[in-house]
C-alpha cells in the first residue's frame, strides 16, 4: 500500500461529506466547519489528484463521473471505519472494570469495602484478579493494579493507598517459651509463604538465613489463607502489618521482627489508558486514602 500517494485525510473527508450531504453548507455543518473550508478542501483535493471532481457550471455543484467513482469508494471506506470504531468503543463501555491485586489485599481490604463503591456505581461491572504475579495495567487489559512497594514503577503512575511495614509474625502456640532474638532463632520452625511469591524466602536471605537452612520446611498457600494459617500456629509468616494489627492487639499473633514503614500498597495505572469507570474507581480509592489520613 502506497501511503505516500494518499491525499490528505481532511480533504478526503470533506469531499466524502459533500458527496453524502449534497451541498457544501450541509457538509460543513456535518463536520462543524464553514462551507468555505469544505470548498477549499475539495479544490485542494482536485489539485492533488489532477482531476475535476465537481461540475460547477450549474448553480449547484454536482459530482463528475470521476467524482462519483471516488465518492463511492470513500463513503464505503469511511462507513466501515465509523462502524468499526463504534463497535470497539461499545465493547469498551461494557467491558468490566479489571482490577489486579494480591489475594491478601483483595480479601483483607478491597472486598470488604467494595459494597460502598457498588452502591455508588451499580452500573459498573467489576472483575477482581487476585494474583500475586506482577502485571502491568494497559489499554484494553488490566485497568488498575494495587501493588505493594515503594511506589516507583517505570512507565506507570502510582498513588499511595495504605502504608504498611512488613511484619514477621507467629502464633504464641508455635513459639512457646522460646526466646527469639535473631532470625537465626527461627530456622527450626515451619514457615509460610504466599503462593507465587518469595517474600519469606527473601526476608530470610536478607537477614542471613539462606536456602536450606530452614529446618521446619516451607508451606506455600494463597495469601488470603496465609494469615489464617499463622493464627492457627502452622508457621511463621512474613506479611503486611496492616493485615495482622488486630491479631497483634488480641495476642493471637506475636510480632517477632518488623521492617521500616517506607513501603505500602499503591494504586498503579497508565494515565493515558484510564477508562471512565477506572477514573471513578481511582477517585473512590483516593477518598478512602484521605479518610485514613
PDB file of C-alpha atoms in Angstrom:
ATOM      1  CA  UNK A   1       0.000   0.000   0.000  1.00  0.00           C
ATOM      2  CA  UNK A   2       1.497   3.317  -1.106  1.00  0.00           C
ATOM      3  CA  UNK A   3       0.596   5.598   1.796  1.00  0.00           C
ATOM      4  CA  UNK A   4       2.616   8.476   0.356  1.00  0.00           C
ATOM      5  CA  UNK A   5       0.248   8.665  -2.621  1.00  0.00           C
ATOM      6  CA  UNK A   6      -2.817   9.098  -0.427  1.00  0.00           C
ATOM      7  CA  UNK A   7      -4.265  12.652  -0.440  1.00  0.00           C
ATOM      8  CA  UNK A   8      -4.665  14.465   2.901  1.00  0.00           C
ATOM      9  CA  UNK A   9      -7.325  12.772   5.011  1.00  0.00           C
ATOM     10  CA  UNK A  10      -9.019  16.106   5.794  1.00  0.00           C
ATOM     11  CA  UNK A  11      -9.576  16.732   2.088  1.00  0.00           C
ATOM     12  CA  UNK A  12     -10.934  13.225   1.515  1.00  0.00           C
ATOM     13  CA  UNK A  13     -13.261  13.596   4.490  1.00  0.00           C
ATOM     14  CA  UNK A  14     -14.560  16.965   3.260  1.00  0.00           C
ATOM     15  CA  UNK A  15     -15.249  15.559  -0.211  1.00  0.00           C
ATOM     16  CA  UNK A  16     -16.968  12.458   1.213  1.00  0.00           C
ATOM     17  CA  UNK A  17     -19.165  14.667   3.408  1.00  0.00           C
ATOM     18  CA  UNK A  18     -20.132  16.742   0.346  1.00  0.00           C
ATOM     19  CA  UNK A  19     -20.950  13.588  -1.614  1.00  0.00           C
ATOM     20  CA  UNK A  20     -23.145  12.310   1.199  1.00  0.00           C
ATOM     21  CA  UNK A  21     -24.910  15.576   2.085  1.00  0.00           C
ATOM     22  CA  UNK A  22     -25.189  17.086  -1.410  1.00  0.00           C
ATOM     23  CA  UNK A  23     -24.012  20.627  -0.628  1.00  0.00           C
ATOM     24  CA  UNK A  24     -21.024  22.423   0.884  1.00  0.00           C
ATOM     25  CA  UNK A  25     -23.312  24.013   3.511  1.00  0.00           C
ATOM     26  CA  UNK A  26     -24.609  20.652   4.761  1.00  0.00           C
ATOM     27  CA  UNK A  27     -21.120  19.104   4.597  1.00  0.00           C
ATOM     28  CA  UNK A  28     -19.725  21.994   6.648  1.00  0.00           C
ATOM     29  CA  UNK A  29     -22.453  21.538   9.271  1.00  0.00           C
ATOM     30  CA  UNK A  30     -21.722  17.792   9.466  1.00  0.00           C
ATOM     31  CA  UNK A  31     -18.015  18.390  10.059  1.00  0.00           C
ATOM     32  CA  UNK A  32     -18.531  21.537  12.171  1.00  0.00           C
ATOM     33  CA  UNK A  33     -16.548  23.758   9.787  1.00  0.00           C
ATOM     34  CA  UNK A  34     -17.507  26.567   7.410  1.00  0.00           C
ATOM     35  CA  UNK A  35     -18.809  25.834   3.918  1.00  0.00           C
ATOM     36  CA  UNK A  36     -15.831  27.850   2.599  1.00  0.00           C
ATOM     37  CA  UNK A  37     -13.483  25.388   4.307  1.00  0.00           C
ATOM     38  CA  UNK A  38     -15.261  22.492   2.567  1.00  0.00           C
ATOM     39  CA  UNK A  39     -14.919  24.205  -0.818  1.00  0.00           C
ATOM     40  CA  UNK A  40     -11.212  24.845  -0.236  1.00  0.00           C
ATOM     41  CA  UNK A  41     -10.549  21.255   0.831  1.00  0.00           C
ATOM     42  CA  UNK A  42     -12.264  19.930  -2.291  1.00  0.00           C
ATOM     43  CA  UNK A  43     -10.236  22.257  -4.528  1.00  0.00           C
ATOM     44  CA  UNK A  44      -7.056  21.092  -2.733  1.00  0.00           C
ATOM     45  CA  UNK A  45      -8.064  17.502  -3.409  1.00  0.00           C
ATOM     46  CA  UNK A  46      -8.655  18.220  -7.103  1.00  0.00           C
ATOM     47  CA  UNK A  47      -5.235  19.868  -7.335  1.00  0.00           C
ATOM     48  CA  UNK A  48      -3.583  16.915  -5.589  1.00  0.00           C
ATOM     49  CA  UNK A  49      -5.253  14.370  -7.882  1.00  0.00           C
ATOM     50  CA  UNK A  50      -5.112  16.454 -11.052  1.00  0.00           C
ATOM     51  CA  UNK A  51      -8.742  15.738 -11.913  1.00  0.00           C
ATOM     52  CA  UNK A  52     -12.049  17.625 -11.633  1.00  0.00           C
ATOM     53  CA  UNK A  53     -14.386  16.144  -9.020  1.00  0.00           C
ATOM     54  CA  UNK A  54     -17.200  18.713  -9.134  1.00  0.00           C
ATOM     55  CA  UNK A  55     -19.107  20.176 -12.058  1.00  0.00           C
ATOM     56  CA  UNK A  56     -19.537  23.834 -11.074  1.00  0.00           C
ATOM     57  CA  UNK A  57     -21.248  25.053 -14.287  1.00  0.00           C
ATOM     58  CA  UNK A  58     -24.714  24.921 -12.735  1.00  0.00           C
ATOM     59  CA  UNK A  59     -25.939  26.902  -9.746  1.00  0.00           C
ATOM     60  CA  UNK A  60     -25.414  23.874  -7.510  1.00  0.00           C
ATOM     61  CA  UNK A  61     -22.215  21.882  -7.901  1.00  0.00           C
ATOM     62  CA  UNK A  62     -22.579  18.201  -8.718  1.00  0.00           C
ATOM     63  CA  UNK A  63     -20.236  15.251  -8.910  1.00  0.00           C
ATOM     64  CA  UNK A  64     -18.416  14.474 -12.163  1.00  0.00           C
ATOM     65  CA  UNK A  65     -18.050  10.882 -13.303  1.00  0.00           C
ATOM     66  CA  UNK A  66     -14.651  10.710 -11.610  1.00  0.00           C
ATOM     67  CA  UNK A  67     -16.124  12.384  -8.535  1.00  0.00           C
ATOM     68  CA  UNK A  68     -18.855   9.735  -8.257  1.00  0.00           C
ATOM     69  CA  UNK A  69     -16.290   6.959  -8.544  1.00  0.00           C
ATOM     70  CA  UNK A  70     -14.136   8.430  -5.788  1.00  0.00           C
ATOM     71  CA  UNK A  71     -17.143   9.254  -3.605  1.00  0.00           C
ATOM     72  CA  UNK A  72     -18.405   5.666  -3.785  1.00  0.00           C
ATOM     73  CA  UNK A  73     -15.060   4.295  -2.578  1.00  0.00           C
ATOM     74  CA  UNK A  74     -14.681   6.928   0.157  1.00  0.00           C
ATOM     75  CA  UNK A  75     -18.190   6.521   1.534  1.00  0.00           C
ATOM     76  CA  UNK A  76     -17.769   2.750   1.684  1.00  0.00           C
ATOM     77  CA  UNK A  77     -14.424   3.135   3.415  1.00  0.00           C
ATOM     78  CA  UNK A  78     -15.472   5.804   5.911  1.00  0.00           C
ATOM     79  CA  UNK A  79     -18.693   3.930   6.691  1.00  0.00           C
ATOM     80  CA  UNK A  80     -16.714   0.792   7.526  1.00  0.00           C
ATOM     81  CA  UNK A  81     -14.286   2.790   9.671  1.00  0.00           C
ATOM     82  CA  UNK A  82     -17.069   4.542  11.591  1.00  0.00           C
ATOM     83  CA  UNK A  83     -18.901   1.283  12.219  1.00  0.00           C
ATOM     84  CA  UNK A  84     -15.744  -0.457  13.454  1.00  0.00           C
ATOM     85  CA  UNK A  85     -14.898   2.411  15.809  1.00  0.00           C
ATOM     86  CA  UNK A  86     -18.432   2.350  17.221  1.00  0.00           C
ATOM     87  CA  UNK A  87     -18.224  -1.423  17.713  1.00  0.00           C
ATOM     88  CA  UNK A  88     -14.889  -1.173  19.506  1.00  0.00           C
ATOM     89  CA  UNK A  89     -15.884   1.706  21.752  1.00  0.00           C
ATOM     90  CA  UNK A  90     -19.130  -0.070  22.624  1.00  0.00           C
ATOM     91  CA  UNK A  91     -17.099  -3.076  23.752  1.00  0.00           C
ATOM     92  CA  UNK A  92     -15.005  -0.816  25.971  1.00  0.00           C
ATOM     93  CA  UNK A  93     -18.122   0.576  27.592  1.00  0.00           C
ATOM     94  CA  UNK A  94     -19.452  -2.872  28.539  1.00  0.00           C
ATOM     95  CA  UNK A  95     -16.074  -4.416  29.421  1.00  0.00           C
ATOM     96  CA  UNK A  96     -15.840  -4.961  33.211  1.00  0.00           C
ATOM     97  CA  UNK A  97     -13.519  -2.823  35.294  1.00  0.00           C
ATOM     98  CA  UNK A  98     -10.448  -5.069  35.640  1.00  0.00           C
ATOM     99  CA  UNK A  99      -8.544  -4.774  38.936  1.00  0.00           C
ATOM    100  CA  UNK A 100      -5.414  -6.799  39.653  1.00  0.00           C
ATOM    101  CA  UNK A 101      -4.089  -7.150  43.200  1.00  0.00           C
ATOM    102  CA  UNK A 102      -2.762  -9.736  45.635  1.00  0.00           C
ATOM    103  CA  UNK A 103      -5.089 -12.281  47.269  1.00  0.00           C
ATOM    104  CA  UNK A 104      -4.191 -10.849  50.695  1.00  0.00           C
ATOM    105  CA  UNK A 105      -5.116  -7.289  49.738  1.00  0.00           C
ATOM    106  CA  UNK A 106      -8.288  -8.419  47.987  1.00  0.00           C
ATOM    107  CA  UNK A 107      -9.585 -10.411  50.964  1.00  0.00           C
ATOM    108  CA  UNK A 108      -8.338  -8.180  53.792  1.00  0.00           C
ATOM    109  CA  UNK A 109      -9.007  -4.706  52.390  1.00  0.00           C
ATOM    110  CA  UNK A 110     -10.677  -4.407  48.997  1.00  0.00           C
ATOM    111  CA  UNK A 111     -13.576  -6.856  49.075  1.00  0.00           C
ATOM    112  CA  UNK A 112     -14.927  -5.711  52.484  1.00  0.00           C
ATOM    113  CA  UNK A 113     -15.060  -2.107  51.189  1.00  0.00           C
ATOM    114  CA  UNK A 114     -16.312  -2.854  47.692  1.00  0.00           C
ATOM    115  CA  UNK A 115     -20.044  -2.616  48.567  1.00  0.00           C
ATOM    116  CA  UNK A 116     -19.598   1.140  49.056  1.00  0.00           C
ATOM    117  CA  UNK A 117     -18.299   1.531  45.502  1.00  0.00           C
ATOM    118  CA  UNK A 118     -21.022  -0.754  44.134  1.00  0.00           C
ATOM    119  CA  UNK A 119     -23.677   1.315  45.882  1.00  0.00           C
ATOM    120  CA  UNK A 120     -22.384   4.476  44.220  1.00  0.00           C
ATOM    121  CA  UNK A 121     -21.846   2.880  40.800  1.00  0.00           C
ATOM    122  CA  UNK A 122     -24.162  -0.142  40.388  1.00  0.00           C
ATOM    123  CA  UNK A 123     -23.861   0.082  36.594  1.00  0.00           C
ATOM    124  CA  UNK A 124     -20.124  -0.750  36.607  1.00  0.00           C
ATOM    125  CA  UNK A 125     -19.272  -4.439  36.363  1.00  0.00           C
ATOM    126  CA  UNK A 126     -16.096  -5.381  38.235  1.00  0.00           C
ATOM    127  CA  UNK A 127     -13.587  -8.180  37.747  1.00  0.00           C
ATOM    128  CA  UNK A 128     -11.021  -8.678  40.545  1.00  0.00           C
ATOM    129  CA  UNK A 129      -7.932 -10.670  39.637  1.00  0.00           C
ATOM    130  CA  UNK A 130      -6.308 -11.842  42.913  1.00  0.00           C
ATOM    131  CA  UNK A 131      -2.919 -12.761  41.549  1.00  0.00           C
ATOM    132  CA  UNK A 132       0.479 -12.379  43.252  1.00  0.00           C
ATOM    133  CA  UNK A 133       2.201 -12.088  39.867  1.00  0.00           C
ATOM    134  CA  UNK A 134       3.339  -8.589  38.882  1.00  0.00           C
ATOM    135  CA  UNK A 135       1.158  -7.470  35.980  1.00  0.00           C
ATOM    136  CA  UNK A 136       1.043  -4.048  34.329  1.00  0.00           C
ATOM    137  CA  UNK A 137      -2.114  -2.065  33.590  1.00  0.00           C
ATOM    138  CA  UNK A 138      -2.628  -1.447  29.887  1.00  0.00           C
ATOM    139  CA  UNK A 139      -5.205  -0.198  27.411  1.00  0.00           C
ATOM    140  CA  UNK A 140      -7.726  -2.939  26.720  1.00  0.00           C
ATOM    141  CA  UNK A 141      -6.412  -5.076  29.594  1.00  0.00           C
ATOM    142  CA  UNK A 142      -5.996  -4.518  33.310  1.00  0.00           C
ATOM    143  CA  UNK A 143      -7.324  -1.082  34.253  1.00  0.00           C
ATOM    144  CA  UNK A 144      -5.871  -0.667  37.757  1.00  0.00           C
ATOM    145  CA  UNK A 145      -3.313  -2.587  39.798  1.00  0.00           C
ATOM    146  CA  UNK A 146      -2.852  -2.400  43.551  1.00  0.00           C
ATOM    147  CA  UNK A 147       0.743  -3.244  44.455  1.00  0.00           C
ATOM    148  CA  UNK A 148       2.951  -3.345  47.496  1.00  0.00           C
ATOM    149  CA  UNK A 149       6.214  -1.441  47.184  1.00  0.00           C
ATOM    150  CA  UNK A 150       7.864   1.953  47.290  1.00  0.00           C
ATOM    151  CA  UNK A 151       5.582   3.480  44.659  1.00  0.00           C
ATOM    152  CA  UNK A 152       8.154   3.628  41.878  1.00  0.00           C
ATOM    153  CA  UNK A 153       7.437   1.527  38.798  1.00  0.00           C
ATOM    154  CA  UNK A 154       8.899   2.552  35.448  1.00  0.00           C
ATOM    155  CA  UNK A 155       6.378   3.907  32.964  1.00  0.00           C
ATOM    156  CA  UNK A 156       3.484   3.797  35.427  1.00  0.00           C
ATOM    157  CA  UNK A 157       1.865   6.303  37.744  1.00  0.00           C
ATOM    158  CA  UNK A 158       1.102   5.396  41.340  1.00  0.00           C
ATOM    159  CA  UNK A 159      -0.611   6.856  44.401  1.00  0.00           C
ATOM    160  CA  UNK A 160      -0.162   5.582  47.940  1.00  0.00           C
ATOM    161  CA  UNK A 161      -3.277   3.968  49.341  1.00  0.00           C
ATOM    162  CA  UNK A 162      -2.209   2.169  52.502  1.00  0.00           C
ATOM    163  CA  UNK A 163       1.242   2.457  54.115  1.00  0.00           C
ATOM    164  CA  UNK A 164       2.335  -0.643  55.968  1.00  0.00           C
ATOM    165  CA  UNK A 165       5.546  -2.123  57.253  1.00  0.00           C
ATOM    166  CA  UNK A 166       6.447  -5.759  56.730  1.00  0.00           C
ATOM    167  CA  UNK A 167       5.986  -7.863  59.864  1.00  0.00           C
ATOM    168  CA  UNK A 168       7.278 -11.303  60.792  1.00  0.00           C
ATOM    169  CA  UNK A 169       4.644 -12.948  62.988  1.00  0.00           C
ATOM    170  CA  UNK A 170       3.739 -16.271  64.531  1.00  0.00           C
ATOM    171  CA  UNK A 171       1.176 -17.687  66.918  1.00  0.00           C
ATOM    172  CA  UNK A 172       2.181 -17.870  70.608  1.00  0.00           C
ATOM    173  CA  UNK A 173       1.387 -21.588  70.498  1.00  0.00           C
ATOM    174  CA  UNK A 174       4.062 -22.080  67.840  1.00  0.00           C
ATOM    175  CA  UNK A 175       6.794 -20.051  69.534  1.00  0.00           C
ATOM    176  CA  UNK A 176       6.055 -21.312  73.031  1.00  0.00           C
ATOM    177  CA  UNK A 177       8.527 -20.047  75.579  1.00  0.00           C
ATOM    178  CA  UNK A 178      11.462 -19.849  73.179  1.00  0.00           C
ATOM    179  CA  UNK A 179      13.266 -16.531  73.194  1.00  0.00           C
ATOM    180  CA  UNK A 180      13.631 -15.064  69.704  1.00  0.00           C
ATOM    181  CA  UNK A 181      16.408 -12.508  69.379  1.00  0.00           C
ATOM    182  CA  UNK A 182      17.601 -13.030  65.793  1.00  0.00           C
ATOM    183  CA  UNK A 183      16.255 -14.525  62.551  1.00  0.00           C
ATOM    184  CA  UNK A 184      18.549 -17.492  63.063  1.00  0.00           C
ATOM    185  CA  UNK A 185      16.422 -18.462  66.074  1.00  0.00           C
ATOM    186  CA  UNK A 186      13.556 -19.226  63.686  1.00  0.00           C
ATOM    187  CA  UNK A 187      15.249 -21.802  61.461  1.00  0.00           C
ATOM    188  CA  UNK A 188      13.692 -24.770  63.287  1.00  0.00           C
ATOM    189  CA  UNK A 189      10.134 -23.529  62.815  1.00  0.00           C
ATOM    190  CA  UNK A 190       7.931 -24.157  59.782  1.00  0.00           C
ATOM    191  CA  UNK A 191       7.448 -21.123  57.524  1.00  0.00           C
ATOM    192  CA  UNK A 192       4.507 -19.892  55.492  1.00  0.00           C
ATOM    193  CA  UNK A 193       4.857 -18.222  52.092  1.00  0.00           C
ATOM    194  CA  UNK A 194       2.223 -16.794  49.769  1.00  0.00           C
ATOM    195  CA  UNK A 195       1.933 -18.952  46.689  1.00  0.00           C
ATOM    196  CA  UNK A 196       3.634 -17.343  43.699  1.00  0.00           C
ATOM    197  CA  UNK A 197       5.833 -15.030  45.800  1.00  0.00           C
ATOM    198  CA  UNK A 198       9.173 -15.262  47.598  1.00  0.00           C
ATOM    199  CA  UNK A 199       8.620 -12.794  50.436  1.00  0.00           C
ATOM    200  CA  UNK A 200       9.518 -15.174  53.252  1.00  0.00           C
ATOM    201  CA  UNK A 201      12.499 -16.563  51.357  1.00  0.00           C
ATOM    202  CA  UNK A 202      13.755 -13.066  50.532  1.00  0.00           C
ATOM    203  CA  UNK A 203      13.339 -11.850  54.111  1.00  0.00           C
ATOM    204  CA  UNK A 204      15.261 -14.836  55.464  1.00  0.00           C
ATOM    205  CA  UNK A 205      18.040 -14.359  52.905  1.00  0.00           C
ATOM    206  CA  UNK A 206      18.313 -10.637  53.643  1.00  0.00           C
ATOM    207  CA  UNK A 207      18.688 -11.483  57.311  1.00  0.00           C
ATOM    208  CA  UNK A 208      21.390 -14.083  56.898  1.00  0.00           C
ATOM    209  CA  UNK A 209      19.268 -17.233  56.722  1.00  0.00           C
ATOM    210  CA  UNK A 210      19.917 -18.818  53.319  1.00  0.00           C
ATOM    211  CA  UNK A 211      18.267 -21.600  51.323  1.00  0.00           C
ATOM    212  CA  UNK A 212      18.397 -24.971  53.006  1.00  0.00           C
ATOM    213  CA  UNK A 213      18.930 -23.522  56.476  1.00  0.00           C
ATOM    214  CA  UNK A 214      15.260 -23.572  57.497  1.00  0.00           C
ATOM    215  CA  UNK A 215      14.701 -26.999  59.052  1.00  0.00           C
ATOM    216  CA  UNK A 216      10.959 -26.728  59.586  1.00  0.00           C
ATOM    217  CA  UNK A 217      10.143 -26.520  55.881  1.00  0.00           C
ATOM    218  CA  UNK A 218       8.136 -24.024  53.844  1.00  0.00           C
ATOM    219  CA  UNK A 219       4.386 -24.202  53.270  1.00  0.00           C
ATOM    220  CA  UNK A 220       3.136 -22.396  50.136  1.00  0.00           C
ATOM    221  CA  UNK A 221      -0.505 -21.270  50.127  1.00  0.00           C
ATOM    222  CA  UNK A 222      -2.698 -18.435  48.819  1.00  0.00           C
ATOM    223  CA  UNK A 223      -2.183 -15.109  50.547  1.00  0.00           C
ATOM    224  CA  UNK A 224      -5.732 -14.935  51.874  1.00  0.00           C
ATOM    225  CA  UNK A 225      -5.098 -18.215  53.725  1.00  0.00           C
ATOM    226  CA  UNK A 226      -1.588 -17.467  54.962  1.00  0.00           C
ATOM    227  CA  UNK A 227      -2.557 -15.188  57.854  1.00  0.00           C
ATOM    228  CA  UNK A 228      -5.195 -17.694  58.998  1.00  0.00           C
ATOM    229  CA  UNK A 229      -2.603 -20.471  58.931  1.00  0.00           C
ATOM    230  CA  UNK A 230      -0.288 -18.278  61.023  1.00  0.00           C
ATOM    231  CA  UNK A 231      -3.074 -17.731  63.595  1.00  0.00           C
ATOM    232  CA  UNK A 232      -3.533 -21.490  63.772  1.00  0.00           C
ATOM    233  CA  UNK A 233       0.132 -21.981  64.616  1.00  0.00           C
ATOM    234  CA  UNK A 234       1.085 -23.642  61.342  1.00  0.00           C
ATOM    235  CA  UNK A 235       4.148 -21.497  60.673  1.00  0.00           C
ATOM    236  CA  UNK A 236       5.978 -18.177  60.760  1.00  0.00           C
ATOM    237  CA  UNK A 237       4.651 -15.634  58.259  1.00  0.00           C
ATOM    238  CA  UNK A 238       6.019 -12.531  56.561  1.00  0.00           C
ATOM    239  CA  UNK A 239       3.060 -10.241  55.925  1.00  0.00           C
ATOM    240  CA  UNK A 240       1.941  -6.625  55.840  1.00  0.00           C
ATOM    241  CA  UNK A 241       1.442  -5.436  59.412  1.00  0.00           C
ATOM    242  CA  UNK A 242      -1.876  -3.873  58.373  1.00  0.00           C
ATOM    243  CA  UNK A 243      -3.378  -7.371  57.945  1.00  0.00           C
ATOM    244  CA  UNK A 244      -2.406  -8.609  61.411  1.00  0.00           C
ATOM    245  CA  UNK A 245      -2.794  -5.444  63.522  1.00  0.00           C
ATOM    246  CA  UNK A 246      -5.915  -6.748  65.257  1.00  0.00           C
ATOM    247  CA  UNK A 247      -4.290 -10.131  65.827  1.00  0.00           C
ATOM    248  CA  UNK A 248      -1.301  -8.492  67.500  1.00  0.00           C
ATOM    249  CA  UNK A 249      -3.545  -6.433  69.787  1.00  0.00           C
ATOM    250  CA  UNK A 250      -5.572  -9.532  70.687  1.00  0.00           C
ATOM    251  CA  UNK A 251      -2.327 -11.534  71.161  1.00  0.00           C
ATOM    252  CA  UNK A 252      -3.417 -14.143  68.639  1.00  0.00           C
ATOM    253  CA  UNK A 253      -0.067 -13.429  66.984  1.00  0.00           C
ATOM    254  CA  UNK A 254       3.217 -12.102  68.298  1.00  0.00           C
ATOM    255  CA  UNK A 255       5.442  -9.659  66.427  1.00  0.00           C
ATOM    256  CA  UNK A 256       8.887 -11.190  66.025  1.00  0.00           C
ATOM    257  CA  UNK A 257      10.505  -8.658  63.666  1.00  0.00           C
ATOM    258  CA  UNK A 258       9.375  -5.614  61.742  1.00  0.00           C
ATOM    259  CA  UNK A 259      10.789  -3.623  58.824  1.00  0.00           C
ATOM    260  CA  UNK A 260      10.649   0.133  58.327  1.00  0.00           C
ATOM    261  CA  UNK A 261       7.389   1.698  57.133  1.00  0.00           C
ATOM    262  CA  UNK A 262       8.800   3.067  53.863  1.00  0.00           C
ATOM    263  CA  UNK A 263       6.559   0.958  51.656  1.00  0.00           C
ATOM    264  CA  UNK A 264       2.869   0.311  51.275  1.00  0.00           C
ATOM    265  CA  UNK A 265       0.067  -0.504  48.907  1.00  0.00           C
ATOM    266  CA  UNK A 266      -0.269   1.790  45.889  1.00  0.00           C
ATOM    267  CA  UNK A 267      -2.854   2.327  43.182  1.00  0.00           C
ATOM    268  CA  UNK A 268      -0.958   1.819  39.918  1.00  0.00           C
ATOM    269  CA  UNK A 269      -2.243   2.782  36.469  1.00  0.00           C
ATOM    270  CA  UNK A 270      -1.457   4.030  32.975  1.00  0.00           C
ATOM    271  CA  UNK A 271      -2.631   7.685  32.957  1.00  0.00           C
ATOM    272  CA  UNK A 272      -3.437   7.660  29.232  1.00  0.00           C
ATOM    273  CA  UNK A 273      -5.335   4.372  29.397  1.00  0.00           C
ATOM    274  CA  UNK A 274      -7.848   5.101  32.173  1.00  0.00           C
ATOM    275  CA  UNK A 275     -11.414   4.488  31.075  1.00  0.00           C
ATOM    276  CA  UNK A 276     -14.235   6.447  32.772  1.00  0.00           C
ATOM    277  CA  UNK A 277     -15.024   3.504  35.081  1.00  0.00           C
ATOM    278  CA  UNK A 278     -11.359   3.265  36.113  1.00  0.00           C
ATOM    279  CA  UNK A 279     -11.261   7.009  36.841  1.00  0.00           C
ATOM    280  CA  UNK A 280     -14.273   6.652  39.114  1.00  0.00           C
ATOM    281  CA  UNK A 281     -12.628   3.721  40.898  1.00  0.00           C
ATOM    282  CA  UNK A 282      -9.383   5.662  41.338  1.00  0.00           C
ATOM    283  CA  UNK A 283     -11.288   8.648  42.738  1.00  0.00           C
ATOM    284  CA  UNK A 284     -13.062   6.356  45.203  1.00  0.00           C
ATOM    285  CA  UNK A 285      -9.746   4.896  46.371  1.00  0.00           C
ATOM    286  CA  UNK A 286      -8.377   8.427  46.807  1.00  0.00           C
ATOM    287  CA  UNK A 287     -11.269   9.307  49.098  1.00  0.00           C
ATOM    288  CA  UNK A 288     -10.646   6.217  51.194  1.00  0.00           C
ATOM    289  CA  UNK A 289      -6.956   7.119  51.485  1.00  0.00           C
ATOM    290  CA  UNK A 290      -7.887  10.649  52.602  1.00  0.00           C
ATOM    291  CA  UNK A 291     -10.254   9.295  55.250  1.00  0.00           C
ATOM    292  CA  UNK A 292      -7.376   7.225  56.588  1.00  0.00           C
ATOM    293  CA  UNK A 293      -5.237  10.367  56.906  1.00  0.00           C
TER     294      UNK A 293
END
